[in-house]
Amino acid sequence: MEAEVSMNRGKNLESYLFFTGGRRMKYSFIETKQDSHFPIQNLPYGIFQPMNKEPRAGTAIGDYVLDLSVMDEAGLLNGTGAENKNIFNDSSLNNFMALGRPIWTAVRTRLQHLLDVNTPDLRDNESLRAKAFHRLADVNMLLPAKIGDYTDFYASKEHATNVGTIFRGKDHALMPNWTYIPVGYHGRASSIVPSGTKIRRPFGQRKSKSTDQPVFSPSVQLDFELEIGWFIGPGNDLGKPIPIDQAEDHVFGLVLVNDWSARDIQAWEYQPLGPFLAKNFATSISPWVVPLEALEPFREAGPIQDPAPFSYLQQTKNGAFNIELDVYLRPENQKEETRITQTNFNYMYWSIAQQVAHHTITGCNMRPGDMHASGTISGPKRIERGSMLELTWRGTEPIQLNSGEKRIWIEDGDELIIRGSCRGDGYQIGFGEVSGTILPSFSEIEILQKGKNKA
Ligand code: MN
């Protein structure tokens, strides 16, 4: 199913220059609307599967995906250091991630050149174009990497304060270690799923305050967590920490994360250890990995850190990124989504580099394709809270949906959608979205007797 590509002509150039105030920004011969998440300034990487073909690596441009294995085969990536290695003719980006920043930069620079409106190689080669481009709507997006390990942090001060207040009271909201340590826990990589995967409501033990004994039942406090994740490129040797000023060289790119959580299971199981079953049933991620380089124009100073961090956590350059993040809820059989969260990644107290440096300070080794996530991203206002737990203050302040319905937790059939983008002047660097719909739990009989284990 090769795509007929809609191309930019002179008329589009005029409107583009109008949008950008007459400044000549880089633009592609592939038509890219101003509100597109995927202009030539972005070029995120993903693994896609065209109809009746094997999975392969691509980059998103406008409404299309460019097949990088075709680019490599055509010799157009020669000289980048990534050519002729079957790196893009693969079902994961792990081998590309392992190559490191100089080669990522060379490939990105080459792709921006090949897609530029003034470069004829691809623009004027109709048969190559037909082979190389697919409509995004026609392909299936898969996980971008084989994820060996997944670590989830807890890096938003507002989130940690809200959760601490809910569970321990206002006076003990933030644990004394929190402003010294980027707190995290080792998560479960096997249950990370791509956007669109349906999520089965989990069973577990829970205990209400009013009873002495726990019950075994489907979770009744199902929640989402709005997070940003990042993929590790080159790893480090066991025993050799990653210094903070080299930490970002180990970060390939970012995705949106929904770290599904069962709050009733969590409340019963987690003291004094970290989360276990409350979070191991599913974590959804957006399929396009936005390169760190695409986010450079949106780098800024994060919150002031007081007390000053230990020197191994002191970062020379600004470590925060201005990424606008929205969460939407859509009940079953309804068209309309309600925006329930509107926040920003720049609220995060601990930066990505600080989290990577802290994770490896013991000598813990990272491997290409490992994923870290930030922890729930919340801001100071109510609309900026990144979970139902906080939005409804553990079920005491229901959310009003546009349909008139109310929610305190996520119900069966509800779809949760997270979208994110950096808004530039006349363009945006988008993440696309991560969505997931909740399926009702199996019955207890199915769980116990039939041993069903597939959604
Ligand atoms: Mn989480």
mmCIF file with all atom_site columns, C-alpha atoms in Angstrom, residues 8 13 24-30 40 112-124:
data_model
loop_
_atom_site.group_PDB
_atom_site.id
_atom_site.type_symbol
_atom_site.label_atom_id
_atom_site.label_alt_id
_atom_site.label_comp_id
_atom_site.label_asym_id
_atom_site.label_entity_id
_atom_site.label_seq_id
_atom_site.pdbx_PDB_ins_code
_atom_site.Cartn_x
_atom_site.Cartn_y
_atom_site.Cartn_z
_atom_site.occupancy
_atom_site.B_iso_or_equiv
_atom_site.pdbx_formal_charge
_atom_site.auth_seq_id
_atom_site.auth_comp_id
_atom_site.auth_asym_id
_atom_site.auth_atom_id
_atom_site.pdbx_PDB_model_num
ATOM 1  C CA . ASN A 1 8   ? 4.319  21.284 -0.968 1.00 0.00 ? 8   ASN A CA 1
ATOM 2  C CA . LEU A 1 13  ? 5.344  28.190 0.751  1.00 0.00 ? 13  LEU A CA 1
ATOM 3  C CA . ARG A 1 24  ? 12.349 31.287 6.378  1.00 0.00 ? 24  ARG A CA 1
ATOM 4  C CA . MET A 1 25  ? 12.140 28.282 8.610  1.00 0.00 ? 25  MET A CA 1
ATOM 5  C CA . LYS A 1 26  ? 13.218 24.866 7.503  1.00 0.00 ? 26  LYS A CA 1
ATOM 6  C CA . TYR A 1 27  ? 10.328 23.069 5.837  1.00 0.00 ? 27  TYR A CA 1
ATOM 7  C CA . SER A 1 28  ? 9.725  19.882 3.938  1.00 0.00 ? 28  SER A CA 1
ATOM 8  C CA . PHE A 1 29  ? 8.360  19.020 0.510  1.00 0.00 ? 29  PHE A CA 1
ATOM 9  C CA . ILE A 1 30  ? 5.940  16.859 2.476  1.00 0.00 ? 30  ILE A CA 1
ATOM 10 C CA . ILE A 1 40  ? 10.659 18.526 9.794  1.00 0.00 ? 40  ILE A CA 1
ATOM 11 C CA . GLN A 1 112 ? 16.305 16.772 7.593  1.00 0.00 ? 112 GLN A CA 1
ATOM 12 C CA . HIS A 1 113 ? 18.319 17.341 4.422  1.00 0.00 ? 113 HIS A CA 1
ATOM 13 C CA . LEU A 1 114 ? 16.544 14.586 2.449  1.00 0.00 ? 114 LEU A CA 1
ATOM 14 C CA . LEU A 1 115 ? 13.114 15.855 3.480  1.00 0.00 ? 115 LEU A CA 1
ATOM 15 C CA . ASP A 1 116 ? 13.950 19.512 2.872  1.00 0.00 ? 116 ASP A CA 1
ATOM 16 C CA . VAL A 1 117 ? 11.887 21.221 0.170  1.00 0.00 ? 117 VAL A CA 1
ATOM 17 C CA . ASN A 1 118 ? 15.080 22.108 -1.709 1.00 0.00 ? 118 ASN A CA 1
ATOM 18 C CA . THR A 1 119 ? 16.599 18.610 -1.816 1.00 0.00 ? 119 THR A CA 1
ATOM 19 C CA . PRO A 1 120 ? 15.669 16.749 -5.022 1.00 0.00 ? 120 PRO A CA 1
ATOM 20 C CA . ASP A 1 121 ? 16.941 13.208 -4.165 1.00 0.00 ? 121 ASP A CA 1
ATOM 21 C CA . LEU A 1 122 ? 13.703 11.979 -2.648 1.00 0.00 ? 122 LEU A CA 1
ATOM 22 C CA . ARG A 1 123 ? 11.427 14.828 -3.705 1.00 0.00 ? 123 ARG A CA 1
ATOM 23 C CA . ASP A 1 124 ? 11.867 14.185 -7.421 1.00 0.00 ? 124 ASP A CA 1
#
